[in-house]
Amino acid sequence: MAAMVASLVAVDSFAVTNQFRGVNWADKRDNFVSDALVLSGMAGVNSYDGAAVVADRVIGSFVEQLGTNSVRLPINEPSVTTSYWNTYKAVIDVGLKYGRVVMGYWGPAQPAGPKDMNNWWAMWEKVVKEYVDDPNAYFEIFNEPHMYSKTELRDLYAKWLEKFPDVPRDHILLDGSGLAWNVPDIADDSRFDGCLFAVHEYSFWNTSIETEQGWMNSFKGKVGKYADRTVATEWGGAMGPGEKNGIHYDYMDYNKTPTNYFMAYIRGMTEQLRQWQMGSFYWVGLRDGDWYSMMKRSGEGANIKLEIVNQSGVDRMHYAWTDTVVTTPAIQEPFGGFDADGSVKSGDIPSLVGKIEIENYDLGGNRVSYYDKDSENKGNVYRKDGVDVVGLDCSDSLSTKDCKGYAIGYTQEGEWMEYSVNVPKTKKYYATARVASGLDVAGFVLYVDDKAVTDTVKIPKGEDWVTYSNIDFETTEIPEGDHVLKLMFTGAYGNIDWLSFCEEEGCSAEDADAITHGINAVLVNAHEAYNVFTATGKYLGRVNANENLQQGLKTAGFAKGVYIMRSVKGSRAIRVQLR
């Protein structure tokens, strides 16, 4: 029966390897080390819990900011067969919670195989025993096995498969011969039916290729006819500035026509990966000091933060993944508050005319409904995504209700939030923002459907970040209908509590607040008398609201327009639009 099951596994067929869209996480020294691996950010960490915190920050950032569903991690004998295993195991465990993990063996820093094959087998026995039953665990037997001949490498792989028959064949990756250069050398051996193969391609292996098609052809030569079973476990290029062969390269825009072999390589590789629908792992997602690194790190432990180095590189990586992985795209929807269990819910599109609480940005996520440069809510209140929401300080509030809300703080240049809004009519609007800043550099611009509708609105330097004041400004003409309003910060460290919009000059934030809370067409306070004023405060008369406020105005013969109404029994202003 066991032989029959093995034969069934051996004939598994593949169409594409699109289950992998990942990046590598590496040791600053590179992964070819003779001691335990210390991945970037892991220095000084010697406990399971400490390593888990770091891994959560790093791999979580890969997922949230890069959109990965897989990570490739190195393993070696000192990391597994010593007491360090308890620490390093936490990294793998966290990775498995986020998605797929490819564990690949890196040899020591020498041009030979493992120093001791007994230790090598002991390492794999321990790793396989721990993770063989995890559906997200994948095993790359030997990274870049250049020290073996074709025959020696085939025999090593065959022995590994014989020794670990319980590992599913489609969870095993076999590097091509050389530096994972030659997939056909391995793939045409029937002993490896059902396994996946791994290929590497780098620009520095042939700097004479300066066209996209040239790199596509080079890559095809390394894979042969086995693209449907192959994963590119390493490919990558310069993301930051640096030097190669005495030539300095600044940040490159990989979305543009190539002007050098780096650009041709990145574009050619991603085009071929896309055409093949081949899964891949970019080298490298994070490696301190590596100009290929897709992200750069600051902070330590729980305070680690990752930032994207070159967005055009991320764009091309995503291009390679496009249509190759079945995903559920994020949907941008208006924020509708919270359910009883505390989860966020979508709501109706609010009117632009009224007050927009700045913390009620749309649902959707980073780079969909907002962009924040790190994944942490530094204010740690109200919402649980990466936007930095802070609580208001009541000491200097204009009114009691201002104490009960939230603002956006810890802002950085280039960050933004979006709000689905309905614009009642095509026109310019009058706006107010409630803001605070302790510096003189903060500001923002408003966009509607990504078209700027304001100049830069400067946030004035105040006493601090808890003393708020109002600033007034105007928009350009905004078209009627449903649109997306974007607030983008042009300078750092400005706090914003709310925005309000009015159709008439001179309207107040209180008027906008009344509109926001839906008072202009309700039956509340019907059968009462109301004093009526223009938007600028001129008294016009008194009406009785026998049905609702609009109907009361119509019955009294008021023309279409905007009015401020106050109940004779109260003092609250209510802004009413009569159409």
Coordinates of C-alpha atoms in Angstrom, one line a residue:
M1 CA 0.0 0.0 0.0
A2 CA 2.8 2.4 0.9
A3 CA 4.4 1.8 -2.5
M4 CA 1.1 2.4 -4.3
V5 CA 0.7 5.8 -2.4
A6 CA 4.2 6.8 -3.3
S7 CA 3.6 6.0 -7.0
L8 CA 0.5 8.1 -6.9
V9 CA 2.3 11.0 -5.4
A10 CA 5.1 10.7 -8.0
V11 CA 2.8 11.4 -10.9
D12 CA 1.3 14.6 -9.5
S13 CA 0.9 17.1 -12.3
F14 CA 1.6 20.9 -12.2
A15 CA 0.3 23.7 -14.4
V16 CA 1.9 26.8 -12.7
T17 CA 3.7 27.4 -9.4
N18 CA 1.6 30.5 -8.6
Q19 CA 1.1 29.5 -5.0
F20 CA 4.3 31.4 -4.1
R21 CA 4.7 35.1 -4.0
G22 CA 7.4 35.8 -1.6
V23 CA 10.7 37.4 -0.5
N24 CA 13.8 36.2 1.3
W25 CA 14.8 37.3 4.8
A26 CA 18.6 37.1 5.2
D27 CA 21.6 37.4 7.6
K28 CA 23.5 40.7 7.2
R29 CA 26.6 38.6 6.5
D30 CA 24.8 36.7 3.8
N31 CA 23.5 33.3 4.7
F32 CA 26.8 31.4 3.9
V33 CA 28.0 31.3 7.5
S34 CA 29.6 28.6 9.7
D35 CA 27.7 29.6 12.9
A36 CA 24.1 30.2 13.7
L37 CA 22.1 32.4 11.3
V38 CA 21.3 35.8 12.6
L39 CA 18.6 37.3 10.3
S40 CA 18.6 41.1 10.0
G41 CA 16.9 42.5 13.1
M42 CA 17.6 39.3 15.2
A43 CA 21.0 40.4 16.7
G44 CA 21.0 39.8 20.5
V45 CA 17.8 37.8 20.5
N46 CA 18.2 34.5 22.3
S47 CA 14.7 33.4 23.3
Y48 CA 11.7 32.0 21.5
D49 CA 9.4 34.9 22.6
G50 CA 12.0 37.5 21.6
A51 CA 12.5 36.0 18.2
A52 CA 8.7 35.7 17.7
V53 CA 8.3 39.4 18.3
V54 CA 11.0 40.3 15.7
A55 CA 9.6 37.8 13.2
D56 CA 6.1 39.2 13.6
R57 CA 7.3 42.7 12.9
V58 CA 9.3 41.7 9.8
I59 CA 7.2 39.1 8.2
G60 CA 4.0 41.0 9.1
S61 CA 5.5 44.0 7.3
F62 CA 6.3 41.8 4.3
V63 CA 2.6 40.7 4.2
E64 CA 1.1 44.1 4.8
Q65 CA 3.4 46.4 2.8
L66 CA 4.6 44.1 0.0
G67 CA 1.6 41.8 -0.3
T68 CA 3.5 38.5 0.2
N69 CA 2.0 35.2 1.1
S70 CA 5.4 33.3 1.4
V71 CA 8.8 33.8 2.9
R72 CA 12.0 31.9 2.3
L73 CA 14.2 31.4 5.3
P74 CA 17.7 29.9 5.5
I75 CA 18.6 27.0 7.8
N76 CA 22.0 25.5 8.7
E77 CA 23.3 23.0 11.1
P78 CA 24.3 25.4 14.0
S79 CA 20.8 27.0 13.8
V80 CA 19.0 23.7 14.2
T81 CA 21.2 21.2 16.1
T82 CA 22.2 23.5 18.9
S83 CA 20.3 25.2 21.7
Y84 CA 19.8 28.1 19.3
W85 CA 17.0 26.1 17.6
N86 CA 14.5 27.2 20.3
T87 CA 15.1 30.8 19.2
Y88 CA 15.3 30.2 15.4
K89 CA 12.2 27.9 15.5
A90 CA 10.1 30.9 16.5
V91 CA 11.0 32.6 13.2
I92 CA 9.7 29.7 11.3
D93 CA 6.6 29.3 13.4
V94 CA 5.6 32.9 12.9
G95 CA 6.2 32.6 9.2
L96 CA 3.9 29.6 9.0
K97 CA 1.1 31.6 10.7
Y98 CA 1.4 34.3 8.0
G99 CA 1.6 31.8 5.0
R100 CA 4.0 29.5 3.3
V101 CA 7.6 29.1 4.5
V102 CA 10.4 27.7 2.3
M103 CA 13.2 26.4 4.5
G104 CA 16.4 26.2 2.4
Y105 CA 19.8 24.9 3.5
W106 CA 22.8 27.2 3.2
G107 CA 26.2 25.7 3.5
P108 CA 29.1 27.2 5.4
A109 CA 31.3 29.9 4.0
Q110 CA 33.5 27.6 2.0
P111 CA 33.5 26.1 -1.6
A112 CA 32.5 22.6 -0.4
G113 CA 29.6 20.7 0.9
P114 CA 28.6 20.4 4.5
K115 CA 31.5 20.0 6.9
D116 CA 29.9 16.9 8.5
M117 CA 27.2 15.0 6.6
N118 CA 26.1 13.4 9.8
N119 CA 25.2 16.8 11.2
W120 CA 23.6 17.7 7.9
W121 CA 21.3 14.7 8.1
A122 CA 20.6 15.3 11.8
M123 CA 19.6 18.9 10.9
W124 CA 17.1 17.7 8.3
E125 CA 15.7 15.0 10.6
K126 CA 14.9 17.6 13.2
V127 CA 13.4 20.0 10.8
V128 CA 11.3 17.4 8.9
K129 CA 10.0 15.9 12.2
E130 CA 8.9 19.3 13.4
Y131 CA 7.2 20.5 10.2
V132 CA 6.3 17.6 8.0
D133 CA 2.6 17.8 8.9
D134 CA 2.3 21.6 8.4
P135 CA 0.7 22.3 5.0
N136 CA 2.5 25.6 4.7
A137 CA 6.0 24.1 5.2
Y138 CA 8.3 23.6 2.2
F139 CA 11.8 22.0 2.1
E140 CA 14.5 23.2 -0.2
I141 CA 17.1 20.6 0.2
F142 CA 20.3 22.5 -0.8
N143 CA 20.7 26.1 -1.9
E144 CA 23.0 26.7 -4.9
P145 CA 24.7 23.2 -4.7
H146 CA 27.6 24.2 -7.0
M147 CA 30.1 22.0 -5.3
Y148 CA 28.4 18.8 -6.6
S149 CA 28.6 17.3 -10.0
K150 CA 25.3 16.6 -11.8
T151 CA 25.5 12.9 -10.8
E152 CA 26.5 13.6 -7.2
L153 CA 23.7 16.1 -6.8
R154 CA 21.1 13.8 -8.3
D155 CA 22.1 11.0 -5.9
L156 CA 22.1 13.3 -2.9
Y157 CA 18.5 14.4 -3.7
A158 CA 17.4 10.8 -4.3
K159 CA 18.9 9.7 -0.9
W160 CA 17.0 12.6 0.8
L161 CA 13.7 11.6 -0.8
E162 CA 14.3 8.0 0.3
K163 CA 15.2 9.0 3.8
F164 CA 12.1 11.3 4.3
P165 CA 9.3 9.5 2.4
D166 CA 6.5 11.2 4.4
V167 CA 7.3 14.7 3.1
P168 CA 4.8 15.4 0.3
R169 CA 6.7 15.6 -3.1
D170 CA 5.0 18.9 -4.0
H171 CA 6.5 20.4 -0.8
I172 CA 10.1 19.6 -1.8
L173 CA 12.2 22.0 -3.9
L174 CA 15.3 20.8 -5.7
D175 CA 17.8 23.4 -6.9
G176 CA 19.2 23.1 -10.4
S177 CA 22.9 22.2 -10.7
G178 CA 25.6 24.8 -10.2
L179 CA 24.2 28.0 -8.5
A180 CA 20.7 26.8 -9.2
W181 CA 21.5 27.5 -12.9
N182 CA 20.4 24.4 -14.7
V183 CA 17.0 23.0 -13.9
P184 CA 17.0 20.4 -16.7
D185 CA 20.1 18.7 -15.2
I186 CA 17.9 17.6 -12.3
A187 CA 14.3 17.7 -13.6
D188 CA 14.7 15.1 -16.3
D189 CA 15.4 12.4 -13.6
S190 CA 12.3 10.4 -13.1
R191 CA 13.2 9.8 -9.4
F192 CA 12.1 13.4 -8.8
D193 CA 8.7 13.2 -10.4
G194 CA 6.2 15.2 -8.3
C195 CA 8.9 17.5 -6.8
L196 CA 9.3 21.2 -7.5
F197 CA 12.5 22.7 -8.8
A198 CA 14.3 25.9 -7.9
V199 CA 16.1 28.4 -10.1
H200 CA 18.2 31.5 -9.5
E201 CA 19.0 34.3 -11.9
Y202 CA 21.0 37.5 -11.3
S203 CA 22.2 40.4 -13.4
F204 CA 25.8 40.1 -12.2
W205 CA 26.1 36.7 -13.8
N206 CA 26.1 38.4 -17.2
T207 CA 26.3 42.2 -17.3
S208 CA 26.6 42.2 -21.0
I209 CA 22.9 41.6 -21.4
E210 CA 21.2 45.0 -21.8
T211 CA 17.8 44.2 -23.1
E212 CA 14.6 42.8 -21.6
Q213 CA 14.3 40.1 -24.2
G214 CA 18.0 39.2 -23.6
W215 CA 17.3 38.5 -19.9
M216 CA 14.1 36.6 -20.8
N217 CA 16.1 34.4 -23.1
S218 CA 18.8 33.8 -20.4
F219 CA 16.2 32.9 -17.9
K220 CA 14.5 30.5 -20.3
G221 CA 17.8 28.7 -20.8
K222 CA 18.1 28.0 -17.1
V223 CA 14.6 26.6 -16.8
G224 CA 14.1 24.7 -20.1
K225 CA 10.8 23.0 -20.4
Y226 CA 10.1 22.7 -16.7
A227 CA 8.6 26.2 -16.0
D228 CA 5.4 24.5 -14.7
R229 CA 7.3 22.9 -11.9
T230 CA 9.9 25.5 -11.1
V231 CA 10.0 28.3 -8.5
A232 CA 12.4 31.2 -8.8
T233 CA 13.7 31.2 -5.2
E234 CA 16.1 34.0 -5.9
W235 CA 16.1 36.9 -8.3
G236 CA 16.7 40.6 -7.5
G237 CA 18.5 43.8 -8.4
A238 CA 19.5 47.2 -7.0
M239 CA 16.8 49.0 -5.2
G240 CA 18.8 51.7 -3.5
P241 CA 21.9 53.6 -4.7
G242 CA 25.2 51.9 -5.0
E243 CA 28.2 51.1 -7.2
K244 CA 29.0 48.2 -9.5
N245 CA 32.1 47.8 -11.6
G246 CA 33.1 51.4 -10.8
I247 CA 29.8 52.8 -11.9
H248 CA 27.5 54.6 -9.5
Y249 CA 23.8 53.9 -9.8
D250 CA 21.2 56.2 -8.1
Y251 CA 17.6 55.0 -7.5
M252 CA 16.3 53.5 -10.7
D253 CA 12.7 53.7 -11.9
Y254 CA 11.9 50.2 -13.1
N255 CA 8.6 51.3 -14.5
K256 CA 10.4 53.1 -17.3
T257 CA 12.2 52.0 -20.5
P258 CA 15.6 50.5 -19.5
T259 CA 18.7 52.6 -19.7
N260 CA 21.1 50.0 -18.2
Y261 CA 21.4 46.3 -17.6
F262 CA 19.9 46.5 -14.1
M263 CA 16.7 47.9 -15.5
A264 CA 16.6 45.5 -18.4
Y265 CA 17.1 42.6 -16.0
I266 CA 14.3 43.6 -13.6
R267 CA 11.9 44.2 -16.4
G268 CA 12.8 41.1 -18.4
M269 CA 12.7 38.8 -15.3
T270 CA 9.3 40.1 -14.2
E271 CA 7.9 39.8 -17.7
Q272 CA 9.0 36.2 -18.0
L273 CA 7.8 35.3 -14.5
R274 CA 4.4 36.8 -15.4
Q275 CA 4.2 34.9 -18.7
W276 CA 5.1 31.6 -17.0
Q277 CA 2.9 32.3 -14.0
M278 CA 5.9 31.2 -12.0
G279 CA 6.0 31.6 -8.2
S280 CA 9.0 33.6 -7.0
F281 CA 11.0 34.9 -4.0
Y282 CA 12.6 38.3 -4.5
W283 CA 16.2 38.6 -3.1
V284 CA 16.0 40.2 -0.8
G285 CA 13.0 41.4 1.2
L286 CA 15.2 42.4 4.2
R287 CA 18.9 42.2 4.6
D288 CA 20.6 45.1 6.4
G289 CA 23.2 46.9 4.2
D290 CA 22.2 45.1 1.0
W291 CA 21.4 47.6 -1.9
Y292 CA 19.2 44.8 -3.3
S293 CA 17.0 44.9 -0.2
M294 CA 13.4 45.7 -1.0
M295 CA 12.9 47.2 2.5
K296 CA 15.1 48.9 5.0
R297 CA 14.9 48.5 8.8
S298 CA 14.9 50.9 11.7
G299 CA 14.5 50.1 15.4
E300 CA 15.0 46.9 17.3
G301 CA 12.7 44.2 18.7
A302 CA 9.0 45.3 19.1
N303 CA 10.0 48.7 17.7
I304 CA 11.3 47.4 14.4
K305 CA 9.8 49.3 11.4
L306 CA 10.3 48.5 7.8
E307 CA 10.0 51.0 4.9
I308 CA 9.9 50.3 1.2
V309 CA 13.2 51.4 -0.5
N310 CA 12.0 51.7 -4.2
Q311 CA 8.3 51.6 -5.0
S312 CA 9.0 50.9 -8.7
G313 CA 10.8 47.7 -7.7
V314 CA 7.7 46.7 -5.7
D315 CA 5.5 47.5 -8.7
R316 CA 7.5 45.2 -10.9
M317 CA 7.5 42.4 -8.3
H318 CA 3.7 42.8 -8.2
Y319 CA 3.6 42.7 -12.0
A320 CA 5.3 39.4 -11.9
W321 CA 2.6 38.1 -9.5
T322 CA -0.3 39.7 -11.2
D323 CA -2.9 37.1 -12.3
T324 CA -0.7 34.3 -11.0
V325 CA -2.2 34.0 -7.5
V326 CA -5.8 33.7 -6.6
T327 CA -6.4 36.5 -4.1
T328 CA -9.3 38.5 -2.8
P329 CA -8.6 42.1 -3.6
A330 CA -9.2 44.7 -0.9
I331 CA -12.4 46.7 -1.4
Q332 CA -12.5 50.3 -0.6
E333 CA -15.7 51.2 1.3
P334 CA -16.9 54.0 3.5
F335 CA -16.2 53.5 7.2
G336 CA -19.4 52.8 9.2
G337 CA -18.2 52.5 12.7
F338 CA -18.0 49.4 14.8
D339 CA -20.1 46.3 15.4
A340 CA -20.9 45.1 18.9
D341 CA -17.9 42.8 18.8
G342 CA -15.6 45.7 18.0
S343 CA -15.0 44.9 14.4
V344 CA -15.2 47.7 11.8
K345 CA -18.1 47.8 9.4
S346 CA -18.9 49.6 6.1
G347 CA -21.4 52.4 5.9
D348 CA -23.2 54.7 3.5
I349 CA -21.4 57.3 1.5
P350 CA -21.6 60.6 3.5
S351 CA -22.2 64.0 2.0
L352 CA -19.1 66.2 1.4
V353 CA -21.1 69.1 2.9
G354 CA -20.7 68.7 6.7
K355 CA -18.0 67.6 9.0
I356 CA -15.7 64.7 8.2
E357 CA -14.1 63.2 11.2
I358 CA -10.5 62.5 10.0
E359 CA -10.2 59.2 11.8
N360 CA -13.2 57.8 9.8
Y361 CA -11.1 57.1 6.7
D362 CA -12.4 54.4 4.3
L363 CA -12.0 50.7 4.8
G364 CA -9.6 48.8 2.5
G365 CA -6.2 48.8 4.0
N366 CA -2.7 50.2 3.4
R367 CA -2.2 51.6 -0.2
V368 CA -6.0 51.1 -0.8
S369 CA -7.8 53.5 1.5
Y370 CA -4.8 55.0 3.2
Y371 CA -1.0 55.0 3.0
D372 CA 1.1 54.9 6.2
K373 CA 4.8 54.3 6.2
D374 CA 4.7 51.7 9.0
S375 CA 2.2 49.1 10.1
E376 CA 1.8 50.4 13.7
N377 CA -1.0 52.6 15.0
K378 CA 1.3 54.7 17.2
G379 CA -1.6 56.3 19.0
N380 CA -3.0 52.8 19.8
V381 CA -6.6 54.0 19.9
Y382 CA -9.8 53.7 18.0
R383 CA -8.7 51.6 15.0
K384 CA -6.2 48.8 14.7
D385 CA -4.6 49.3 11.3
G386 CA -1.4 51.3 10.5
V387 CA -2.9 54.8 10.6
D388 CA -1.7 56.7 13.6
V389 CA -4.9 57.7 15.5
V390 CA -4.5 59.7 18.7
G391 CA -7.0 60.7 21.4
L392 CA -7.9 64.3 21.9
D393 CA -6.7 66.2 25.0
C394 CA -9.6 68.0 26.7
S395 CA -7.5 70.7 28.3
D396 CA -7.9 73.2 25.4
S397 CA -11.0 72.1 23.7
L398 CA -13.4 74.7 22.2
S399 CA -16.4 72.7 23.5
T400 CA -17.2 69.5 25.5
K401 CA -17.9 67.4 22.4
D402 CA -14.3 68.0 21.2
C403 CA -13.0 66.0 24.1
K404 CA -14.7 62.8 23.0
G405 CA -13.1 62.2 19.6
Y406 CA -9.8 61.4 17.9
A407 CA -7.3 62.9 15.6
I408 CA -4.6 61.8 13.2
G409 CA -1.1 62.3 14.5
Y410 CA 2.5 61.1 14.0
T411 CA 2.1 62.1 10.3
Q412 CA 4.8 61.8 7.7
E413 CA 5.2 63.5 4.4
G414 CA 3.5 61.5 1.6
E415 CA 1.1 59.6 3.9
W416 CA -2.6 59.9 3.0
M417 CA -6.2 58.8 3.9
E418 CA -9.2 58.6 1.6
Y419 CA -12.9 59.2 2.2
S420 CA -15.8 58.2 0.0
V421 CA -18.1 61.3 -0.3
N422 CA -21.1 62.5 -2.2
V423 CA -20.8 66.0 -3.6
P424 CA -24.3 67.6 -3.7
K425 CA -23.6 70.0 -6.6
T426 CA -20.7 71.1 -8.9
K427 CA -19.1 74.2 -7.3
K428 CA -16.2 75.5 -5.2
Y429 CA -16.5 74.7 -1.5
Y430 CA -15.5 76.6 1.7
A431 CA -13.6 74.4 4.2
T432 CA -12.3 74.4 7.7
A433 CA -9.7 72.1 9.3
R434 CA -9.1 71.7 13.0
V435 CA -5.3 71.2 13.4
A436 CA -2.4 71.2 15.7
S437 CA 1.4 71.1 15.4
G438 CA 4.4 72.0 17.4
L439 CA 6.6 72.5 14.3
D440 CA 6.5 74.8 11.3
V441 CA 6.8 72.1 8.5
A442 CA 3.3 70.5 8.4
G443 CA 0.8 70.8 5.7
F444 CA -1.6 68.9 3.4
V445 CA -3.3 68.9 0.0
L446 CA -6.8 67.7 -0.8
Y447 CA -7.5 65.7 -3.9
V448 CA -10.8 64.5 -5.4
D449 CA -10.3 61.4 -7.6
D450 CA -6.6 62.1 -7.4
K451 CA -6.9 65.6 -8.8
A452 CA -5.8 68.3 -6.5
V453 CA -8.6 70.6 -5.4
T454 CA -6.5 72.8 -3.1
D455 CA -3.1 74.3 -2.9
T456 CA -0.9 73.2 0.0
V457 CA -2.8 74.1 3.2
K458 CA -0.2 75.0 5.8
I459 CA -0.7 73.8 9.3
P460 CA 0.6 76.7 11.5
K461 CA 3.0 76.1 14.3
G462 CA 1.2 76.2 17.6
E463 CA 2.1 75.6 21.2
D464 CA 2.2 71.8 20.9
W465 CA 0.3 68.8 19.4
V466 CA -2.7 68.9 21.8
T467 CA -3.7 72.5 21.4
Y468 CA -6.0 72.7 18.3
S469 CA -7.1 75.6 16.3
N470 CA -9.2 76.1 13.1
I471 CA -7.9 77.1 9.7
D472 CA -10.0 78.1 6.7
F473 CA -9.4 77.5 3.0
E474 CA -11.2 77.0 -0.2
T475 CA -11.4 74.3 -2.9
T476 CA -11.4 74.5 -6.6
E477 CA -14.6 73.4 -8.4
I478 CA -15.6 69.9 -7.4
P479 CA -18.0 68.0 -9.6
E480 CA -21.3 66.7 -8.4
G481 CA -21.7 63.0 -7.6
D482 CA -19.9 60.2 -5.7
H483 CA -16.1 60.7 -5.5
V484 CA -13.1 59.8 -3.3
L485 CA -11.6 62.7 -1.3
K486 CA -7.9 62.2 -0.4
L487 CA -6.0 64.1 2.2
M488 CA -2.2 63.8 1.6
F489 CA 0.4 65.3 4.0
T490 CA 3.0 67.5 2.4
G491 CA 5.0 67.9 5.6
A492 CA 5.4 65.9 8.7
Y493 CA 4.1 66.2 12.3
G494 CA 0.8 67.8 11.7
N495 CA -2.3 66.6 13.6
I496 CA -5.8 66.9 12.1
D497 CA -9.0 66.4 14.1
W498 CA -11.7 67.1 11.4
L499 CA -12.5 68.8 8.1
S500 CA -15.7 70.6 7.4
F501 CA -17.2 71.7 4.1
C502 CA -19.9 74.3 3.3
E503 CA -21.5 75.6 0.2
E504 CA -21.7 79.2 1.4
E505 CA -18.9 81.5 2.6
G506 CA -19.0 82.2 6.3
C507 CA -20.6 79.0 7.5
S508 CA -19.3 77.6 10.8
A509 CA -18.0 74.3 11.9
E510 CA -21.0 74.1 14.2
D511 CA -23.3 74.4 11.1
A512 CA -21.3 71.7 9.3
D513 CA -21.6 69.5 12.5
A514 CA -25.4 69.8 12.4
I515 CA -25.4 68.7 8.8
T516 CA -23.1 65.8 9.5
H517 CA -25.5 64.5 12.1
G518 CA -28.4 64.5 9.7
I519 CA -30.6 67.2 11.1
N520 CA -31.6 68.9 7.9
A521 CA -34.5 66.7 7.0
V522 CA -35.7 65.0 10.2
L523 CA -38.9 65.1 12.0
V524 CA -37.2 65.8 15.3
N525 CA -38.5 68.9 17.0
A526 CA -41.4 69.2 14.5
H527 CA -44.4 71.4 15.6
E528 CA -41.9 73.9 17.1
A529 CA -41.1 77.5 16.1
Y530 CA -37.7 78.2 14.5
N531 CA -35.9 81.5 13.9
V532 CA -34.5 81.6 10.4
F533 CA -31.1 83.2 9.4
T534 CA -29.0 83.5 6.3
A535 CA -25.7 81.6 6.3
T536 CA -24.0 84.8 7.3
G537 CA -26.3 85.4 10.3
K538 CA -29.0 87.8 8.9
Y539 CA -32.4 87.3 10.6
L540 CA -35.1 86.4 8.1
G541 CA -38.1 85.5 10.2
R542 CA -39.8 82.7 12.1
V543 CA -41.4 79.5 10.8
N544 CA -43.3 76.6 12.3
A545 CA -42.0 73.1 11.4
N546 CA -45.2 71.1 11.3
E547 CA -43.8 68.3 9.2
N548 CA -40.0 68.7 9.0
L549 CA -37.6 71.6 8.7
Q550 CA -37.5 71.8 4.9
Q551 CA -41.2 71.6 4.7
G552 CA -41.6 74.3 7.2
L553 CA -39.4 76.6 5.1
K554 CA -41.4 75.7 1.9
T555 CA -44.7 76.4 3.6
A556 CA -43.5 79.8 4.8
G557 CA -42.5 80.6 1.2
F558 CA -38.7 80.6 1.4
A559 CA -36.8 80.2 -1.8
K560 CA -34.3 77.5 -2.5
G561 CA -31.0 78.1 -0.6
V562 CA -29.2 77.5 2.6
Y563 CA -30.5 78.7 5.9
I564 CA -29.5 78.5 9.6
M565 CA -32.4 77.6 11.9
R566 CA -32.6 77.9 15.7
S567 CA -35.4 76.6 17.8
V568 CA -37.0 79.3 19.9
K569 CA -36.7 76.9 22.8
G570 CA -33.0 76.1 22.3
S571 CA -29.7 77.6 21.1
R572 CA -28.3 74.9 18.8
A573 CA -27.8 76.0 15.2
I574 CA -29.1 73.8 12.4
R575 CA -28.1 74.3 8.8
V576 CA -30.8 73.4 6.3
Q577 CA -30.6 73.2 2.6
L578 CA -33.8 73.8 0.7
R579 CA -33.8 72.4 -2.8

